[in-house]
Amino acid sequence: MLQKKTLLQWVTLLLCMVLLLSACGNDNNATENNSSNVNTQTEDTASSNEQAAEEDAAEDADQATAYPLTVTDITGQEVVIEQQPEAIVSLVPSETEIAFAVGAGDIVVGVDEFSNYPEETANIAKVGDMSTNIEAVVALNPDLVLANDGMNTEAIGKLRELGITVYSSNPVTYDETVAHIEQVGVLLNKQAEAQAVADHMKQVKADIQAKVADADKRNVYLEFSPGWTVGNATFLDDLVTIAGGINIAAEQPGWYEIDGEAIIAKNPDVIIFPDFGEEQSSILAGIMSRPGWDVVDAVKNDRLVMVNNDPLVRVGPRLVDGLQDIAAAIHPELFN
């Protein structure tokens, strides 16, 4: 009887040992499997990160400008830029603002006298006003000069005769301005920065168009110089149209002197004029003193709106601010 009991105890002890060893084996296998899973996940994550980095690098490479770069500007001139510019001169405020907006402000070595934005322009060498100082530009030894064909025609020709690389533009609509900013991004190898500016301008335009889509179109009179208005084929006319207005002076192109009687007959709902920083606006004073203008709806209803001047007379990145001002002037109920 004792032997049977002893045998039973040994069998029980042996079973316990087998179960214990089995459990330890399972734990070890689980640990090994977990370790394997972790290693696999780590390798997968590293592989994904590496692939993402490679894709980003490939995208950056796709965006990067390949020099020498050959482009044709608004004058039909084939412009060759041998290498990424390290020193540029701007002959008009709009080009200055574009250069800074796309992140190339640090390579702007010369600007015109009217370039006053951003504030960093105050410390940059000046190369003349409407009449460019050719000698001053040459002395700065720029890799590239940015100019406007409508304002710098003579200077462009002289600089090219001296072997200076000049890229000229002349956008006359909002969309052309956006496209020009993108192009400057390519010239300066600042595509991503230029695209961000362009995308913002496109989005603001789309938002404004959506808001005014069902609104009544209002007759608008623009006076941005005393006694002068703005007709078709101009960016100001384009902005009025985008903002849900009708430019009553659009039957003629460009800027021209007004016919006071014709303005009265067209009876604008809104009159828009610029802020020149005067204590009393000379344009507003002129409008209010004109015989017969007191019967115009805009005058009777006090719809004479002063807007910030510079963003509306420069075909650069701040044209988006001008568009917003025009929209608010025409449809204050939608934008104020």
Short mmCIF file of C-alpha atoms in Angstrom, two decimals:
data_model
loop_
_atom_site.label_atom_id
_atom_site.label_comp_id
_atom_site.label_asym_id
_atom_site.label_seq_id
_atom_site.Cartn_x
_atom_site.Cartn_y
_atom_site.Cartn_z
CA MET A 1 0.00 0.00 0.00
CA LEU A 2 2.83 2.30 0.79
CA GLN A 3 4.52 1.46 -2.50
CA LYS A 4 1.37 2.36 -4.43
CA LYS A 5 1.12 5.67 -2.61
CA THR A 6 4.77 6.41 -3.29
CA LEU A 7 4.35 5.53 -6.95
CA LEU A 8 1.32 7.80 -7.21
CA GLN A 9 3.27 10.69 -5.71
CA TRP A 10 6.09 10.21 -8.23
CA VAL A 11 3.65 10.13 -11.16
CA THR A 12 1.96 13.32 -9.89
CA LEU A 13 5.32 15.06 -9.48
CA LEU A 14 6.37 14.00 -12.99
CA LEU A 15 3.13 15.37 -14.50
CA CYS A 16 3.64 18.72 -12.75
CA MET A 17 7.19 18.96 -14.09
CA VAL A 18 5.98 18.22 -17.66
CA LEU A 19 3.28 20.89 -17.40
CA LEU A 20 5.77 23.40 -15.96
CA LEU A 21 8.29 22.79 -18.75
CA SER A 22 5.53 23.05 -21.34
CA ALA A 23 4.42 26.39 -19.94
CA CYS A 24 7.98 27.73 -19.93
CA GLY A 25 8.37 26.59 -23.50
CA ASN A 26 5.17 28.45 -24.54
CA ASP A 27 6.33 31.63 -22.77
CA ASN A 28 9.67 31.47 -24.57
CA ASN A 29 7.93 30.93 -27.90
CA ALA A 30 5.58 33.85 -27.19
CA THR A 31 8.51 36.08 -26.30
CA GLU A 32 10.34 35.06 -29.45
CA ASN A 33 7.20 35.65 -31.57
CA ASN A 34 6.57 39.05 -29.98
CA SER A 35 10.19 40.02 -30.52
CA SER A 36 9.94 38.92 -34.11
CA ASN A 37 6.74 40.96 -34.61
CA VAL A 38 8.31 44.06 -33.07
CA ASN A 39 11.39 43.70 -35.25
CA THR A 40 9.21 43.27 -38.35
CA GLN A 41 7.09 46.33 -37.44
CA THR A 42 10.23 48.39 -36.83
CA GLU A 43 11.67 47.32 -40.16
CA ASP A 44 8.36 48.12 -41.91
CA THR A 45 8.22 51.57 -40.27
CA ALA A 46 11.82 52.31 -41.20
CA SER A 47 11.12 51.15 -44.74
CA SER A 48 8.01 53.36 -44.96
CA ASN A 49 9.88 56.37 -43.61
CA GLU A 50 12.71 55.77 -46.03
CA GLN A 51 10.26 55.46 -48.93
CA ALA A 52 8.48 58.67 -47.88
CA ALA A 53 11.82 60.48 -47.66
CA GLU A 54 12.74 59.23 -51.11
CA GLU A 55 9.39 60.38 -52.51
CA ASP A 56 9.82 63.82 -50.90
CA ALA A 57 13.32 64.06 -52.31
CA ALA A 58 12.06 63.04 -55.74
CA GLU A 59 9.28 65.65 -55.53
CA ASP A 60 11.79 68.33 -54.55
CA ALA A 61 14.03 67.25 -57.41
CA ASP A 62 11.08 67.48 -59.82
CA GLN A 63 10.36 71.01 -58.60
CA ALA A 64 13.95 72.20 -58.69
CA THR A 65 14.86 74.45 -61.60
CA ALA A 66 17.47 73.01 -63.95
CA TYR A 67 20.01 75.59 -65.04
CA PRO A 68 20.90 76.89 -67.52
CA LEU A 69 17.23 77.84 -67.95
CA THR A 70 15.86 79.29 -71.20
CA VAL A 71 12.51 81.10 -71.15
CA THR A 72 10.71 83.58 -73.41
CA ASP A 73 9.38 86.75 -71.76
CA ILE A 74 6.52 89.11 -72.65
CA THR A 75 8.69 90.95 -75.21
CA GLY A 76 9.34 87.74 -77.14
CA GLN A 77 12.95 87.79 -75.98
CA GLU A 78 14.61 84.44 -75.29
CA VAL A 79 16.13 84.84 -71.84
CA VAL A 80 18.90 82.49 -70.70
CA ILE A 81 19.62 82.24 -66.97
CA GLU A 82 22.93 80.39 -66.65
CA GLN A 83 22.70 79.48 -62.95
CA GLN A 84 20.50 80.04 -59.93
CA PRO A 85 20.49 83.83 -59.39
CA GLU A 86 22.35 85.07 -56.35
CA ALA A 87 21.81 88.80 -56.99
CA ILE A 88 18.70 90.31 -58.57
CA VAL A 89 17.51 93.86 -59.27
CA SER A 90 13.85 94.86 -59.49
CA LEU A 91 12.81 97.88 -61.56
CA VAL A 92 9.20 98.07 -60.32
CA PRO A 93 7.47 97.64 -56.92
CA SER A 94 5.39 94.67 -58.06
CA GLU A 95 8.48 92.63 -58.95
CA THR A 96 10.10 93.59 -55.65
CA GLU A 97 7.07 92.34 -53.72
CA ILE A 98 6.98 89.11 -55.70
CA ALA A 99 10.67 88.41 -55.01
CA PHE A 100 10.14 88.83 -51.27
CA ALA A 101 6.88 86.86 -51.28
CA VAL A 102 8.56 83.81 -52.84
CA GLY A 103 11.40 83.87 -50.32
CA ALA A 104 14.06 85.53 -52.46
CA GLY A 105 14.29 88.82 -50.57
CA ASP A 106 17.79 88.01 -49.38
CA ILE A 107 19.16 88.14 -52.94
CA VAL A 108 17.49 91.43 -53.94
CA VAL A 109 20.39 93.90 -54.26
CA GLY A 110 18.63 96.78 -55.98
CA VAL A 111 15.09 98.20 -56.28
CA ASP A 112 13.34 101.25 -57.70
CA GLU A 113 12.56 104.31 -55.58
CA PHE A 114 8.87 103.37 -55.30
CA SER A 115 9.49 99.92 -53.82
CA ASN A 116 8.37 100.48 -50.24
CA TYR A 117 7.10 97.03 -49.28
CA PRO A 118 8.10 95.04 -47.36
CA GLU A 119 9.94 97.31 -44.93
CA GLU A 120 13.28 95.60 -45.69
CA THR A 121 13.34 97.46 -49.02
CA ALA A 122 14.31 100.65 -47.17
CA ASN A 123 17.85 99.29 -46.78
CA ILE A 124 18.31 98.15 -50.38
CA ALA A 125 20.19 100.19 -53.00
CA LYS A 126 17.92 102.33 -55.19
CA VAL A 127 18.32 102.30 -58.98
CA GLY A 128 16.06 105.16 -60.05
CA ASP A 129 12.33 105.77 -60.30
CA MET A 130 10.36 105.73 -63.57
CA SER A 131 13.70 106.48 -65.23
CA THR A 132 16.09 103.68 -64.35
CA ASN A 133 19.67 104.60 -63.51
CA ILE A 134 21.42 102.19 -65.85
CA GLU A 135 24.85 102.79 -64.33
CA ALA A 136 23.51 102.01 -60.85
CA VAL A 137 22.05 98.70 -62.07
CA VAL A 138 25.28 97.67 -63.83
CA ALA A 139 27.34 98.54 -60.75
CA LEU A 140 25.35 96.01 -58.71
CA ASN A 141 26.37 93.24 -61.15
CA PRO A 142 23.02 91.39 -60.99
CA ASP A 143 22.51 87.87 -62.30
CA LEU A 144 18.96 88.84 -63.25
CA VAL A 145 16.86 92.00 -63.58
CA LEU A 146 13.08 91.78 -63.18
CA ALA A 147 11.23 94.44 -65.15
CA ASN A 148 7.79 95.45 -66.46
CA ASP A 149 7.52 95.95 -70.20
CA GLY A 150 4.85 98.61 -69.82
CA MET A 151 6.97 100.76 -67.48
CA ASN A 152 10.63 99.94 -68.20
CA THR A 153 10.75 99.58 -71.98
CA GLU A 154 13.73 101.90 -72.55
CA ALA A 155 15.71 100.54 -69.61
CA ILE A 156 15.15 96.95 -70.72
CA GLY A 157 16.68 97.67 -74.11
CA LYS A 158 19.69 99.50 -72.69
CA LEU A 159 20.44 96.82 -70.11
CA ARG A 160 20.26 94.06 -72.69
CA GLU A 161 22.67 95.96 -74.94
CA LEU A 162 25.11 95.89 -72.02
CA GLY A 163 24.77 92.13 -71.62
CA ILE A 164 22.57 92.24 -68.51
CA THR A 165 20.01 89.42 -68.26
CA VAL A 166 16.51 90.93 -68.05
CA TYR A 167 13.20 89.12 -67.68
CA SER A 168 10.25 91.35 -68.54
CA SER A 169 6.55 90.80 -67.84
CA ASN A 170 3.31 92.75 -68.01
CA PRO A 171 0.35 90.92 -66.45
CA VAL A 172 -2.97 92.73 -66.95
CA THR A 173 -5.39 90.42 -65.13
CA TYR A 174 -5.58 88.72 -61.75
CA ASP A 175 -4.94 85.27 -63.23
CA GLU A 176 -1.99 86.54 -65.27
CA THR A 177 -0.52 87.97 -62.08
CA VAL A 178 -0.85 84.60 -60.34
CA ALA A 179 0.79 82.86 -63.30
CA HIS A 180 3.62 85.39 -63.31
CA ILE A 181 4.32 84.77 -59.62
CA GLU A 182 4.58 81.05 -60.37
CA GLN A 183 6.97 81.84 -63.23
CA VAL A 184 9.21 83.97 -61.01
CA GLY A 185 9.33 80.99 -58.65
CA VAL A 186 10.77 78.92 -61.49
CA LEU A 187 13.29 81.61 -62.47
CA LEU A 188 14.60 81.86 -58.91
CA ASN A 189 14.26 78.17 -57.98
CA LYS A 190 11.58 79.03 -55.43
CA GLN A 191 8.75 76.93 -56.84
CA ALA A 192 7.25 75.70 -53.57
CA GLU A 193 7.15 79.18 -52.05
CA ALA A 194 5.69 80.70 -55.22
CA GLN A 195 3.08 77.95 -55.43
CA ALA A 196 1.95 78.66 -51.87
CA VAL A 197 1.40 82.33 -52.76
CA ALA A 198 -0.40 81.41 -55.96
CA ASP A 199 -2.63 78.84 -54.26
CA HIS A 200 -3.70 81.40 -51.65
CA MET A 201 -4.58 83.92 -54.35
CA LYS A 202 -6.55 81.32 -56.29
CA GLN A 203 -8.46 80.25 -53.17
CA VAL A 204 -9.40 83.81 -52.22
CA LYS A 205 -10.66 84.47 -55.74
CA ALA A 206 -12.74 81.28 -55.70
CA ASP A 207 -14.23 82.14 -52.28
CA ILE A 208 -15.21 85.64 -53.43
CA GLN A 209 -16.75 84.38 -56.66
CA ALA A 210 -18.80 81.85 -54.70
CA LYS A 211 -20.10 84.55 -52.36
CA VAL A 212 -21.15 86.97 -55.11
CA ALA A 213 -22.53 84.34 -57.48
CA ASP A 214 -26.17 85.05 -56.59
CA ALA A 215 -25.78 88.74 -55.67
CA ASP A 216 -27.02 91.61 -57.81
CA LYS A 217 -24.26 93.11 -59.94
CA ARG A 218 -23.64 96.74 -59.03
CA ASN A 219 -22.41 99.55 -61.26
CA VAL A 220 -18.98 100.73 -60.14
CA TYR A 221 -16.98 103.86 -60.95
CA LEU A 222 -13.23 103.84 -60.26
CA GLU A 223 -11.14 106.99 -59.92
CA PHE A 224 -7.52 106.28 -58.98
CA SER A 225 -6.10 109.52 -60.32
CA PRO A 226 -7.93 112.89 -60.18
CA GLY A 227 -10.21 113.13 -63.20
CA TRP A 228 -9.10 109.75 -64.61
CA THR A 229 -10.85 106.40 -64.61
CA VAL A 230 -9.90 102.84 -65.51
CA GLY A 231 -11.33 100.98 -68.50
CA ASN A 232 -11.09 97.44 -69.80
CA ALA A 233 -7.89 95.42 -70.35
CA THR A 234 -6.69 96.41 -66.88
CA PHE A 235 -6.37 94.44 -63.67
CA LEU A 236 -8.62 96.92 -61.84
CA ASP A 237 -11.43 96.25 -64.32
CA ASP A 238 -10.80 92.53 -63.86
CA LEU A 239 -11.02 92.83 -60.06
CA VAL A 240 -14.36 94.63 -60.26
CA THR A 241 -15.75 91.85 -62.45
CA ILE A 242 -14.46 89.10 -60.15
CA ALA A 243 -15.98 90.90 -57.15
CA GLY A 244 -19.47 91.00 -58.65
CA GLY A 245 -19.48 94.50 -60.10
CA ILE A 246 -19.77 96.19 -63.48
CA ASN A 247 -17.13 98.77 -64.37
CA ILE A 248 -19.12 101.59 -65.99
CA ALA A 249 -15.97 102.79 -67.78
CA ALA A 250 -15.24 99.48 -69.46
CA GLU A 251 -16.25 100.60 -72.96
CA GLN A 252 -12.74 102.04 -73.42
CA PRO A 253 -9.38 100.36 -72.75
CA GLY A 254 -6.76 101.47 -70.26
CA TRP A 255 -6.74 104.68 -68.23
CA TYR A 256 -8.48 107.77 -69.63
CA GLU A 257 -9.87 111.15 -68.61
CA ILE A 258 -13.47 111.08 -67.56
CA ASP A 259 -16.51 112.75 -69.09
CA GLY A 260 -18.42 113.97 -66.04
CA GLU A 261 -21.78 113.99 -67.83
CA ALA A 262 -21.27 110.41 -68.99
CA ILE A 263 -20.62 109.28 -65.41
CA ILE A 264 -23.81 110.98 -64.22
CA ALA A 265 -25.76 109.27 -67.00
CA LYS A 266 -24.41 105.86 -66.03
CA ASN A 267 -25.30 106.52 -62.39
CA PRO A 268 -22.87 104.25 -60.50
CA ASP A 269 -24.06 102.52 -57.34
CA VAL A 270 -20.54 102.59 -55.86
CA ILE A 271 -17.59 104.92 -56.30
CA ILE A 272 -14.17 103.54 -55.31
CA PHE A 273 -11.11 105.74 -54.84
CA PRO A 274 -7.66 105.26 -53.26
CA ASP A 275 -6.19 106.36 -49.97
CA PHE A 276 -3.11 108.46 -50.74
CA GLY A 277 -2.45 109.19 -47.08
CA GLU A 278 -3.77 112.75 -47.39
CA GLU A 279 -5.47 114.50 -44.52
CA GLN A 280 -8.37 115.07 -46.90
CA SER A 281 -8.65 113.05 -50.10
CA SER A 282 -8.10 115.22 -53.16
CA ILE A 283 -10.02 112.73 -55.28
CA LEU A 284 -13.00 112.73 -52.93
CA ALA A 285 -12.97 116.53 -52.78
CA GLY A 286 -13.00 116.67 -56.58
CA ILE A 287 -15.88 114.23 -56.84
CA MET A 288 -18.00 116.09 -54.28
CA SER A 289 -17.44 119.45 -56.01
CA ARG A 290 -18.44 118.36 -59.53
CA PRO A 291 -21.66 119.92 -60.82
CA GLY A 292 -24.56 117.48 -61.02
CA TRP A 293 -22.82 114.61 -59.25
CA ASP A 294 -25.04 115.03 -56.20
CA VAL A 295 -27.77 113.12 -58.07
CA VAL A 296 -25.57 110.05 -58.57
CA ASP A 297 -26.79 107.12 -56.47
CA ALA A 298 -23.34 106.46 -55.01
CA VAL A 299 -23.17 110.05 -53.75
CA LYS A 300 -26.78 110.20 -52.55
CA ASN A 301 -26.43 106.90 -50.68
CA ASP A 302 -22.96 107.65 -49.31
CA ARG A 303 -21.39 104.73 -51.16
CA LEU A 304 -18.04 106.41 -51.81
CA VAL A 305 -15.45 103.93 -50.58
CA MET A 306 -11.76 104.64 -50.00
CA VAL A 307 -9.41 101.67 -50.36
CA ASN A 308 -5.71 101.04 -49.80
CA ASN A 309 -3.87 102.24 -52.91
CA ASP A 310 -0.70 100.15 -53.29
CA PRO A 311 -2.22 96.64 -53.42
CA LEU A 312 -4.54 97.82 -56.19
CA VAL A 313 -1.94 99.38 -58.47
CA ARG A 314 0.73 96.66 -58.24
CA VAL A 315 0.41 93.36 -60.09
CA GLY A 316 1.98 91.35 -57.30
CA PRO A 317 1.03 89.14 -54.36
CA ARG A 318 -0.90 91.90 -52.55
CA LEU A 319 -3.37 92.11 -55.44
CA VAL A 320 -5.29 89.52 -53.42
CA ASP A 321 -5.72 92.13 -50.66
CA GLY A 322 -6.93 94.62 -53.25
CA LEU A 323 -9.47 92.13 -54.55
CA GLN A 324 -10.85 91.66 -51.05
CA ASP A 325 -11.11 95.44 -50.59
CA ILE A 326 -12.95 95.82 -53.91
CA ALA A 327 -15.34 93.00 -53.02
CA ALA A 328 -16.11 94.56 -49.64
CA ALA A 329 -16.67 97.97 -51.29
CA ILE A 330 -19.16 96.56 -53.80
CA HIS A 331 -20.91 94.07 -51.53
CA PRO A 332 -20.38 95.17 -47.90
CA GLU A 333 -23.33 93.04 -46.82
CA LEU A 334 -21.39 89.93 -47.87
CA PHE A 335 -17.88 90.80 -46.74
CA ASN A 336 -18.08 93.14 -43.75
#
